[in-house]
C-alpha cells in the first residue's frame, strides 16, 4: 500500500465479522462517511465490531503500556487487515445509563465539575443560625501559596495558645517532638537558645513548622507542613513570607455563634451517590420507596443531599438549587457570578469547562432542561442530544468518531443541529463515520457505504461505495429511496376506529401549556413535534401512568393534568419504547422476541437434561444455575478505565459462550444452547 493512500484513507481488507462477506473498502479520512443499508445488513458489524474494535485495540496499545495485560483479551476482529487507522471513539445508542440516579448534570459530567467548584470556593452557612462561616481548605491554602508566593521564602507557623506554663518546659517538649524554632512576636528563636526563656511579656507564640522556598517541586512538602501546622495549631495556621506580614487561616469550620462544626468539605460531600453527601433518609434518591414514582423524601425534599451539603453556597446558591435551574439559567448564573481574586484563580478553569458543556447543550436545543432532570424522564430525542453534547464537548482532534444513528428519536427539524455538529467534528480534523438511514445525513455526507442487499445471511455485501452524486445514479435500494422511486406506501384506506375517544384535558406537566387532546380509539395515532415539544411528557408522564393506575391499580406518579376521560373504553395498555432494545449485552434477538423461553424448555426436555433433573431455568443466562458465574452469563466482562471508553473483554472462563461446560454439553440436533443463540434467525 502506498503511503499517500494511507494518509488519506482507512483501508479495510476482507472484513468477515458476523455476516460480512469478506468485503474490502476505503473510507476517506477527515470526511463524513455514512454507512447505510437495511437492518441486519452488517452496518454495525462493519462500523463497531470491526473498525471500532480494531481501532480500540491499537489505541490502547499505543497510549497505555500499563494496560498491556488486557491486550490479548480484546478480540481481534475477523478482518485480513485494516490500515490507516487512528484512535477511535464510538457514540452508541446504549451509552446512557438507565440508572434512576442519573440526571442531565451527572451524565454530562457537569455535576462533577460543580462538585469540585463547590468544594473549592463554596461558602458554608451555618444550618442552625444562618451565619456565614469562613473556612479555608488545605487545598485552597496550598493553591494560594503556589500561585502567590512562587519562588519566595516562606515560614509555615502553627500558632499556640499562650499559657502560664514556663517556656522552658514547652521548649523542651517541642525539641523532643523534633521542632527547631519558635516565633515569638516578630522574632525567630532557636529552641536551644536560652535568651527567650527570660521573656515574660509577649503577644504571640508560634512553632516554626517549616522553612522553604515555594515552587512546584515543594508541593508535597508544603502539603505535609500545612497538615502538621493545622494539627499543632488546632485548626489555625499562619504563613510568614518573611516580609513583615503574616497571613492567617482557619481550617476548621466552627460556627462562632452556636459552635456547629462543618465536616471536611471535599467533592464527595456533594455527591448523592456517596455516603458522605447522600441524604441519610432517602440514601440520595430524593424519593422514598426507592423508585422515581415514589414519594418525595421529607428530609431533603428531593434534593438528595445532606443538610450540610445544602448549606454550602456559591453565588448565594447551594449545589442543589443550582441543579434546579435550567441549562440556560445556569449559563446566566455563571456569567453573572462575581468572585474574589482567590476564588477566581481556584475555579476559573472549572467554570470554563462547565460553561463549555452547558453551551453545547444549549446549542443543541435542550437549554430548557433542568440540570437535575432524571435521565429516565427524558424523551428519546432529548436523551440523544444530551449524549451527543457530552461526547462532542471532549473536543479531541485526529480521531475517528463512529456514531450509531444520531438521528434516532429526533424530529427532522433537529437534524440540522446534528449535521452541524458532525461537520464541526470533521472541521476539528476528525474522521466521522455514521451508521444512519436518515436522508438528511446521507445527503450531507462526503462518502457513502451501502451494505445489503438485505438482512442476516443475505446481507453483508458491499452494494455501493461513493459520494452522493454517484449514489443518485446507482441502482441500490438506498439510491431508489433517495431519488424518491421507493416510498413507504401511504394506506389508501384508513381504519375507522371504534368511534370512542380518549380525552386529555388541561395537561400542564413540564412545559405543556394546559393543552386538551382527543385521541381516537381503535386507530394508530402518532404524536409528533420537535424535540422538547412535550411529546414524551404527554404520553410517558401523563397518559401512560394514568392508565397504569386506572387499569391495573398500580401506584404511579401522574404528571399535572386536569382530567382524562374515556379510559373505560380501554382494557389493556402496553408501553413499547426504544429502551428495552438498549438493555445491553444481556439481550439478544432471541430474548427480545420471546422465543428464548421456548428454546430453554426444549433443552430441558432433552434426555441429557432429564437425567440430571434440569429445568428450563438452568438454561437461562439471566439467573444462576447453568450460566457462567464469572461473567454472570454476559459472555463479556466490562473493564472501566479512567479517561478511556469502557471496554468489553471476552470472558475467559466460558470464552464468551455464557454457560458452564456441562450445559454446553447438552446438544439438540448437534447444537448446544450457545450455538443455537448464535444461529441466524433463518437457520434456527
Ligand atoms: Zn451556627
Ligand atoms: Zn432525602
Ligand atoms: Zn463467562
XYZ file of C-alpha atoms and ligand atoms in Angstrom:
687
model
C 0.000 0.000 0.000
C 1.325 3.445 -0.898
C 1.920 5.765 1.999
C -0.093 8.557 0.348
C -3.158 6.304 0.273
C -2.832 5.571 3.985
C -2.586 9.277 4.723
C -5.954 9.897 3.101
C -7.869 6.661 3.652
C -8.673 3.946 6.131
C -8.249 0.776 4.092
C -10.233 -2.295 5.165
C -9.355 -5.618 3.552
C -11.582 -8.695 3.642
C -13.785 -7.975 6.638
C -15.668 -11.116 7.714
C -17.081 -10.118 11.108
C -20.510 -11.717 11.677
C -22.301 -11.749 8.329
C -19.831 -9.567 6.404
C -18.817 -11.398 3.235
C -15.098 -10.609 3.176
C -15.657 -7.061 1.922
C -12.828 -4.634 1.157
C -13.314 -0.877 1.054
C -11.719 2.524 1.653
C -13.072 5.219 3.948
C -11.750 8.757 3.377
C -10.080 10.401 6.379
C -11.121 13.833 7.616
C -14.522 13.389 5.966
C -18.043 12.341 6.933
C -18.873 8.823 5.788
C -22.303 7.266 6.202
C -22.693 3.507 6.387
C -26.238 2.622 5.409
C -28.335 -0.362 4.327
C -31.316 -2.408 5.511
C -31.367 -3.569 9.126
C -29.244 -6.653 9.700
C -27.147 -5.952 6.595
C -23.944 -5.686 8.627
C -23.630 -1.926 9.230
C -22.829 -2.292 12.922
C -20.638 -5.308 12.259
C -18.530 -3.147 9.986
C -18.581 0.092 11.973
C -18.456 -1.133 15.558
C -17.398 -4.766 15.626
C -14.657 -4.342 13.026
C -13.430 -0.745 12.759
C -14.079 0.344 16.319
C -12.817 -2.898 17.886
C -9.602 -2.810 15.932
C -9.165 0.925 16.498
C -9.573 0.489 20.223
C -7.162 -2.412 20.329
C -4.442 -0.377 18.651
C -5.290 2.794 20.534
C -4.654 1.106 23.869
C -1.506 -0.462 22.543
C -0.152 2.965 21.631
C -1.021 5.104 24.574
C -1.161 2.887 27.591
C 1.628 0.428 28.304
C 0.256 -0.217 31.798
C -2.839 -1.765 30.252
C -0.933 -4.380 28.288
C -2.470 -7.097 30.423
C -5.766 -6.509 28.634
C -4.444 -6.672 25.088
C -4.677 -10.357 24.432
C -8.210 -10.283 25.751
C -9.557 -7.764 23.238
C -10.701 -9.942 20.412
C -9.149 -9.283 17.056
C -11.946 -8.681 14.596
C -12.221 -11.047 11.655
C -10.536 -8.933 9.045
C -7.413 -9.534 6.998
C -6.043 -6.067 7.547
C -7.025 -2.505 8.384
C -4.541 0.240 7.634
C -4.591 3.980 8.176
C -6.444 3.676 11.473
C -6.221 6.322 14.216
C -7.716 6.365 17.753
C -11.397 5.522 17.634
C -14.282 6.752 19.751
C -17.781 5.371 19.485
C -21.030 7.128 20.324
C -23.570 4.349 20.673
C -27.247 4.183 21.453
C -26.733 2.129 24.595
C -24.313 4.648 26.052
C -26.608 6.209 28.625
C -27.343 4.618 31.909
C -30.932 3.860 32.895
C -29.906 4.331 36.497
C -32.678 6.300 38.242
C -29.951 8.372 39.919
C -28.640 9.690 36.596
C -29.517 13.260 35.771
C -28.686 15.643 32.957
C -25.920 17.061 35.161
C -24.339 13.725 36.100
C -24.445 12.234 32.606
C -22.788 15.282 31.045
C -20.182 15.408 33.848
C -21.325 18.966 34.623
C -22.145 17.754 38.112
C -18.575 16.529 38.656
C -17.276 19.982 37.808
C -19.852 21.622 40.072
C -18.812 19.386 42.952
C -15.200 20.466 42.626
C -16.211 24.121 42.240
C -18.344 23.919 45.384
C -15.666 22.148 47.380
C -13.047 24.713 46.450
C -14.942 28.016 46.642
C -18.239 27.160 48.353
C -19.073 29.300 51.390
C -20.535 27.383 54.320
C -23.582 28.870 56.019
C -24.375 27.506 59.474
C -27.536 25.414 59.000
C -28.716 26.337 62.519
C -28.199 30.080 62.773
C -27.571 31.137 59.167
C -24.191 32.697 59.938
C -21.551 32.504 57.208
C -18.544 30.588 58.475
C -15.219 31.450 56.951
C -13.168 28.351 56.377
C -10.290 27.816 54.073
C -9.473 24.320 52.963
C -5.967 22.903 52.877
C -6.222 22.752 49.080
C -7.126 26.424 48.944
C -4.202 27.401 51.153
C -1.831 25.252 49.157
C -3.064 26.678 45.858
C -2.867 30.167 47.246
C 0.752 29.622 48.288
C 1.720 28.173 44.918
C 0.132 30.946 42.920
C 1.039 33.919 45.130
C 4.375 33.115 46.695
C 6.105 31.236 43.894
C 9.881 31.396 44.274
C 9.674 33.156 47.641
C 10.951 32.070 51.037
C 8.165 31.067 53.389
C 7.711 30.105 57.025
C 4.757 27.906 57.898
C 3.760 28.533 61.509
C 1.399 26.900 63.973
C 0.063 29.429 66.488
C -0.023 28.249 70.104
C -2.215 29.445 72.922
C -0.207 31.407 75.433
C -0.469 29.574 78.721
C 1.074 30.103 82.095
C 3.354 27.188 81.516
C 7.087 28.008 81.782
C 8.685 28.411 78.348
C 11.474 26.125 79.448
C 9.116 23.134 79.718
C 7.383 23.989 76.467
C 10.676 24.315 74.597
C 11.996 21.010 75.836
C 8.737 19.280 74.807
C 8.923 20.828 71.331
C 12.559 19.814 70.976
C 11.599 16.245 71.817
C 8.945 16.364 69.084
C 11.640 17.368 66.604
C 10.918 21.082 66.161
C 13.818 23.524 65.993
C 12.450 27.068 66.163
C 9.677 29.245 67.507
C 8.482 32.692 66.576
C 7.745 34.972 69.497
C 6.135 38.235 68.426
C 8.337 39.204 65.486
C 11.471 37.290 66.374
C 12.584 33.797 65.487
C 14.407 31.888 68.201
C 16.171 28.577 68.189
C 14.678 26.224 70.775
C 18.074 25.665 72.367
C 18.658 29.412 72.636
C 18.442 30.380 76.334
C 17.601 34.066 75.676
C 13.849 33.867 75.150
C 13.469 31.949 78.385
C 13.699 35.287 80.137
C 10.822 36.773 78.136
C 7.701 37.272 80.176
C 5.637 39.686 78.127
C 4.819 38.781 74.553
C 1.673 38.705 72.419
C 2.132 35.748 70.134
C 3.909 32.445 70.084
C 4.085 30.024 67.140
C 6.024 26.905 66.263
C 8.036 27.167 63.063
C 6.786 24.060 61.270
C 8.815 24.533 58.101
C 11.091 26.935 56.244
C 11.099 26.504 52.497
C 11.268 28.090 49.071
C 7.922 27.887 47.282
C 7.819 26.040 43.974
C 6.081 23.132 42.311
C 8.775 20.743 43.461
C 7.976 21.599 47.068
C 4.269 20.824 46.609
C 4.189 17.661 48.708
C 6.364 19.162 51.372
C 4.082 22.207 51.616
C 1.085 19.930 51.948
C 2.686 17.888 54.739
C 3.772 21.004 56.604
C 0.322 22.582 56.321
C -1.226 19.449 57.775
C 1.195 19.408 60.655
C 0.648 23.121 61.285
C -3.115 22.619 61.447
C -2.697 19.754 63.856
C -0.373 21.723 66.130
C -2.340 24.954 65.779
C -5.727 23.283 66.394
C -7.168 24.266 63.040
C -5.302 27.527 62.620
C -2.085 28.301 60.804
C -0.001 31.311 59.807
C 2.017 31.910 56.663
C 5.023 34.182 57.076
C 6.558 35.203 53.726
C 9.349 36.964 55.689
C 8.421 40.460 54.559
C 6.975 41.552 57.877
C 3.460 40.330 57.019
C 1.524 37.346 58.334
C -1.404 35.625 56.643
C -3.724 33.717 58.976
C -6.032 30.845 58.056
C -8.753 28.958 59.888
C -9.303 25.439 58.580
C -11.897 24.037 60.942
C -15.394 25.248 60.153
C -16.822 26.044 63.544
C -19.754 28.450 63.794
C -18.784 31.323 66.101
C -22.351 31.679 67.313
C -23.637 28.161 68.002
C -20.496 26.049 67.808
C -21.789 23.888 64.920
C -18.875 22.246 63.208
C -18.771 21.593 59.446
C -17.320 18.311 58.242
C -14.430 18.299 55.803
C -15.600 19.945 52.586
C -14.438 17.807 49.681
C -16.075 16.856 46.365
C -17.711 13.740 47.831
C -19.717 15.871 50.275
C -21.725 16.977 47.216
C -22.236 13.501 45.802
C -25.629 11.870 46.286
C -24.015 8.583 45.309
C -21.602 8.785 48.232
C -22.463 8.205 51.911
C -20.604 11.417 52.775
C -23.073 13.517 50.797
C -26.243 11.457 50.358
C -29.346 12.358 52.347
C -29.444 9.663 55.053
C -33.233 9.293 54.871
C -33.581 8.503 51.149
C -29.977 7.409 50.574
C -29.552 10.013 47.858
C -32.544 9.034 45.722
C -34.659 12.071 46.631
C -37.708 9.844 46.991
C -38.608 7.141 49.448
C -39.699 3.663 48.277
C -36.611 3.651 46.090
C -38.443 4.403 42.861
C -38.823 7.542 40.813
C -42.581 7.189 41.115
C -42.391 7.192 44.917
C -42.965 9.900 47.487
C -40.669 12.895 47.811
C -38.215 12.413 50.681
C -39.481 14.539 53.598
C -35.976 15.259 54.862
C -34.285 16.653 51.754
C -37.470 17.354 49.710
C -35.960 15.665 46.709
C -32.614 17.488 46.899
C -30.898 14.127 47.643
C -28.125 15.735 49.675
C -27.422 16.034 53.390
C -28.274 19.280 55.092
C -24.624 20.361 55.459
C -24.021 19.834 51.743
C -27.052 22.002 51.011
C -25.696 24.706 53.358
C -22.653 25.459 51.241
C -23.210 28.192 48.690
C -21.611 29.698 45.633
C -23.083 33.000 44.494
C -25.792 32.561 47.124
C -26.957 29.203 45.758
C -26.419 25.664 47.002
C -25.430 22.944 44.547
C -28.957 21.504 44.527
C -30.506 24.936 43.965
C -28.157 25.319 41.021
C -29.352 21.939 39.764
C -32.951 23.158 39.795
C -32.022 25.821 37.246
C -32.412 25.158 33.563
C -29.249 24.907 31.491
C -29.918 28.406 30.116
C -30.385 29.858 33.612
C -27.239 28.129 34.799
C -25.237 29.695 31.960
C -26.558 33.101 33.051
C -25.726 32.325 36.696
C -22.065 31.673 35.905
C -21.851 34.690 33.589
C -23.110 36.962 36.368
C -21.161 35.315 39.193
C -18.614 37.636 40.808
C -15.640 36.075 42.529
C -12.796 37.491 44.560
C -9.296 37.040 43.092
C -8.553 33.893 45.116
C -11.859 32.250 44.180
C -11.292 33.298 40.589
C -7.926 31.566 40.493
C -9.237 28.448 42.185
C -12.243 27.973 39.966
C -11.771 29.677 36.593
C -10.753 26.551 34.642
C -13.526 24.510 36.205
C -16.137 27.142 35.411
C -14.895 27.414 31.816
C -15.128 23.656 31.380
C -18.641 23.648 32.858
C -19.708 26.509 30.589
C -18.371 24.653 27.545
C -20.697 21.758 28.221
C -23.680 23.910 29.149
C -23.289 25.964 25.973
C -23.105 22.813 23.866
C -26.358 21.536 25.399
C -27.998 24.900 24.793
C -26.845 24.986 21.174
C -28.302 21.531 20.652
C -31.638 22.991 21.698
C -32.089 21.444 25.145
C -31.268 24.578 27.156
C -34.721 24.371 28.740
C -33.887 21.134 30.616
C -33.036 21.477 34.285
C -29.717 20.031 35.384
C -31.450 17.817 37.954
C -33.844 16.309 35.411
C -33.652 12.492 35.755
C -32.462 10.805 32.569
C -35.294 8.216 32.566
C -37.850 11.035 32.146
C -36.221 12.440 29.005
C -37.699 11.777 25.594
C -35.639 9.751 23.131
C -34.618 12.895 21.254
C -33.631 14.796 24.379
C -31.609 11.871 25.636
C -29.857 11.620 22.290
C -28.903 15.302 22.384
C -27.625 15.127 25.951
C -25.474 12.184 24.978
C -24.148 13.836 21.844
C -23.360 17.057 23.728
C -21.284 15.101 26.218
C -19.299 13.385 23.522
C -18.839 16.441 21.343
C -17.511 18.506 24.213
C -14.442 16.291 24.504
C -13.068 18.378 21.627
C -10.486 15.886 20.519
C -8.918 16.016 17.107
C -7.293 13.476 14.829
C -9.572 10.674 15.962
C -12.214 8.549 14.277
C -15.715 9.133 15.644
C -18.194 6.343 14.968
C -21.813 7.299 15.634
C -24.791 4.987 15.828
C -27.900 6.550 14.263
C -27.632 10.062 15.698
C -30.984 10.853 14.062
C -32.804 8.283 16.180
C -35.618 9.859 18.162
C -35.111 13.265 16.583
C -37.546 15.320 14.559
C -36.272 16.040 11.015
C -36.047 19.700 12.016
C -33.478 18.846 14.691
C -31.284 17.105 12.145
C -29.673 20.411 11.140
C -28.114 20.672 14.590
C -26.780 17.127 14.436
C -25.382 17.693 10.959
C -23.796 20.989 12.045
C -22.080 19.157 14.849
C -20.922 16.316 12.630
C -19.349 18.984 10.413
C -17.812 20.655 13.433
C -16.246 17.341 14.457
C -14.894 16.972 10.941
C -13.536 20.534 10.940
C -11.575 19.771 14.085
C -9.638 17.285 11.968
C -11.566 14.142 12.783
C -12.893 11.347 10.627
C -16.628 10.896 11.173
C -18.335 7.591 10.409
C -22.104 7.445 10.877
C -24.354 4.400 10.807
C -27.537 6.012 9.571
C -30.715 5.743 7.469
C -31.799 9.360 7.562
C -31.750 11.019 4.119
C -30.623 14.320 5.715
C -27.432 12.729 6.992
C -26.888 10.778 3.765
C -27.200 13.940 1.689
C -24.697 15.823 3.804
C -22.017 13.149 3.958
C -18.927 13.178 1.780
C -18.856 9.447 1.245
C -21.459 6.689 1.414
C -21.050 2.972 2.014
C -24.144 0.842 1.471
C -24.362 -2.747 2.660
C -27.023 -5.223 1.617
C -28.877 -6.408 -0.299
C -30.948 -7.452 2.740
C -30.503 -8.629 6.341
C -28.922 -11.646 8.077
C -27.192 -14.229 5.866
C -28.453 -12.380 2.801
C -26.647 -9.219 3.847
C -23.008 -8.377 4.407
C -22.164 -7.479 0.800
C -20.842 -4.114 -0.303
C -23.654 -2.797 -2.509
C -22.459 0.743 -3.113
C -19.453 2.906 -2.331
C -19.022 6.515 -3.454
C -20.243 10.076 -2.979
C -23.824 11.311 -3.000
C -23.679 12.186 -6.724
C -22.672 8.652 -7.605
C -25.378 7.291 -5.293
C -28.037 9.250 -7.146
C -27.121 7.360 -10.304
C -26.818 3.962 -8.628
C -29.230 1.031 -8.606
C -29.123 0.233 -4.886
C -32.112 0.288 -2.548
C -30.926 3.459 -0.815
C -30.431 5.145 -4.188
C -34.038 4.355 -5.094
C -35.278 5.926 -1.866
C -33.065 8.981 -2.339
C -34.465 9.508 -5.837
C -37.959 9.075 -4.453
C -38.670 5.978 -6.592
C -39.340 3.947 -3.468
C -41.538 5.242 -0.705
C -43.236 3.923 2.355
C -46.730 3.478 0.898
C -49.476 5.643 2.386
C -52.524 3.445 3.014
C -55.418 4.275 0.704
C -57.983 3.186 3.248
C -57.703 4.364 6.857
C -59.145 2.455 9.806
C -62.396 3.918 11.024
C -61.730 3.247 14.701
C -64.228 2.334 17.390
C -65.854 5.748 17.452
C -64.790 6.269 21.057
C -62.296 8.886 22.169
C -59.734 9.260 24.895
C -59.676 12.884 26.024
C -56.845 14.534 27.942
C -57.819 17.892 29.445
C -55.515 20.567 30.839
C -52.171 18.758 30.537
C -49.545 21.032 32.102
C -46.632 18.842 33.258
C -43.129 20.211 32.455
C -43.511 22.614 29.530
C -47.054 21.598 28.439
C -49.309 24.658 28.412
C -52.543 23.232 29.808
C -53.445 21.614 26.490
C -56.504 19.476 25.630
C -56.114 16.472 23.326
C -58.527 13.948 21.790
C -57.238 10.550 20.695
C -59.492 8.335 18.515
C -59.592 4.780 19.889
C -59.152 1.714 17.708
C -56.695 3.531 15.431
C -52.991 4.263 15.259
C -52.312 7.792 16.499
C -48.970 9.500 16.097
C -47.838 12.245 18.486
C -45.219 14.348 16.766
C -43.293 17.602 17.198
C -39.742 18.889 17.599
C -37.593 17.547 20.430
C -38.628 19.147 23.690
C -42.135 19.956 22.464
C -43.547 17.748 25.220
C -44.410 14.533 23.345
C -42.819 12.226 25.914
C -44.201 14.246 28.794
C -47.742 13.980 27.432
C -47.627 10.253 26.787
C -44.946 8.954 29.157
C -45.580 11.095 32.213
C -49.319 11.736 31.979
C -51.290 9.276 29.833
C -49.326 6.084 30.481
C -49.066 6.381 34.290
C -52.731 7.457 34.430
C -53.847 4.353 32.549
C -51.488 2.172 34.597
C -53.128 3.280 37.811
C -56.651 3.276 36.348
C -56.469 -0.130 34.653
C -54.128 -2.072 36.908
C -54.388 -0.139 40.174
C -50.638 0.469 40.066
C -49.129 3.277 42.100
C -47.710 5.662 39.525
C -46.794 9.323 39.588
C -49.085 11.104 37.133
C -47.906 14.395 35.655
C -50.006 17.549 36.003
C -53.341 17.175 34.205
C -56.895 18.310 34.928
C -58.808 15.262 33.771
C -58.596 12.264 31.455
C -61.832 10.859 30.038
C -62.603 7.711 28.099
C -60.394 5.199 29.914
C -63.490 2.983 30.340
C -63.160 2.021 26.644
C -59.661 0.614 27.208
C -58.821 -2.703 28.810
C -55.075 -3.059 28.255
C -52.091 -0.779 27.852
C -48.604 -1.714 26.694
C -45.691 0.692 26.680
C -43.167 -0.016 23.914
C -40.331 2.466 23.757
C -36.777 2.473 22.448
C -35.427 1.444 25.800
C -35.842 -2.331 26.038
C -33.656 -2.623 22.957
C -30.759 -0.951 24.702
C -30.667 -3.175 27.747
C -27.161 -4.143 26.808
C -25.197 -7.317 26.444
C -27.808 -9.468 28.109
C -30.400 -9.123 25.381
C -30.129 -10.836 22.057
C -32.734 -11.139 19.327
C -33.972 -14.411 20.805
C -34.759 -12.981 24.246
C -36.289 -9.899 22.680
C -38.839 -11.711 20.598
C -39.588 -14.126 23.423
C -38.542 -17.329 21.667
C -35.798 -17.927 24.188
C -38.151 -19.422 26.767
C -39.241 -21.987 24.152
C -35.634 -22.837 23.374
C -34.929 -23.261 27.083
C -37.844 -25.609 27.680
C -36.864 -27.575 24.582
C -33.402 -28.123 26.043
C -34.813 -29.082 29.434
C -36.886 -31.850 27.797
C -33.829 -33.487 26.228
C -32.813 -36.817 27.820
C -29.460 -35.411 28.970
C -31.307 -32.746 30.982
C -33.994 -35.067 32.328
C -31.377 -37.436 33.799
C -29.864 -34.510 35.689
C -33.233 -33.067 36.660
C -32.512 -29.757 34.921
C -35.412 -27.381 34.406
C -35.639 -24.672 31.756
C -34.242 -22.077 34.146
C -30.954 -24.000 34.148
C -30.526 -22.827 30.549
C -31.103 -19.169 31.329
C -28.170 -16.790 31.353
C -30.139 -14.333 33.475
C -30.056 -16.421 36.639
C -27.510 -18.588 38.444
C -27.538 -22.311 37.747
C -26.281 -23.059 34.297
C -24.707 -19.780 33.374
C -21.036 -18.915 33.691
C -20.710 -17.115 37.015
C -17.508 -15.267 36.170
C -19.319 -13.102 33.625
C -22.805 -13.694 35.114
C -23.979 -15.013 31.777
C -22.956 -11.956 29.782
C -20.143 -13.624 27.875
C -18.158 -10.434 28.301
C -16.576 -8.616 31.197
C -16.698 -4.841 31.304
C -13.474 -3.097 32.185
C -13.689 0.522 33.260
C -10.695 2.683 32.570
C -10.392 6.293 33.506
C -10.307 8.676 30.540
C -10.951 5.831 28.116
C -14.207 4.388 26.891
C -15.337 1.283 28.746
C -14.149 -1.862 27.021
C -15.715 -5.297 26.791
C -13.412 -8.265 27.027
C -14.447 -11.800 26.233
C -14.982 -13.841 29.404
C -12.036 -16.199 29.728
C -13.851 -18.886 31.690
C -16.663 -19.532 29.206
C -14.897 -17.985 26.208
C -17.905 -15.778 25.535
C -20.353 -18.701 25.465
C -22.201 -17.559 28.632
C -22.731 -21.092 30.031
C -20.915 -23.712 32.104
C -19.304 -26.641 30.327
C -21.962 -29.157 31.491
C -24.710 -27.037 29.988
C -22.827 -26.702 26.719
C -22.512 -30.497 26.518
C -26.278 -30.809 26.124
C -26.967 -30.781 22.407
C -30.067 -30.557 20.269
C -29.559 -31.679 16.645
C -25.846 -31.206 17.220
C -26.123 -27.632 18.518
C -25.660 -26.606 22.133
C -27.662 -23.714 23.570
C -24.948 -21.150 22.978
C -24.642 -22.146 19.325
C -28.432 -22.003 18.928
C -28.379 -18.407 20.155
C -25.666 -17.563 17.638
C -27.616 -19.022 14.693
C -29.200 -16.567 12.383
C -32.956 -16.440 12.569
C -33.269 -18.155 9.173
C -31.352 -21.290 10.235
C -32.976 -21.592 13.636
Zn -24.438 28.465 63.998
Zn -33.710 12.624 51.258
Zn -18.210 -16.353 31.327
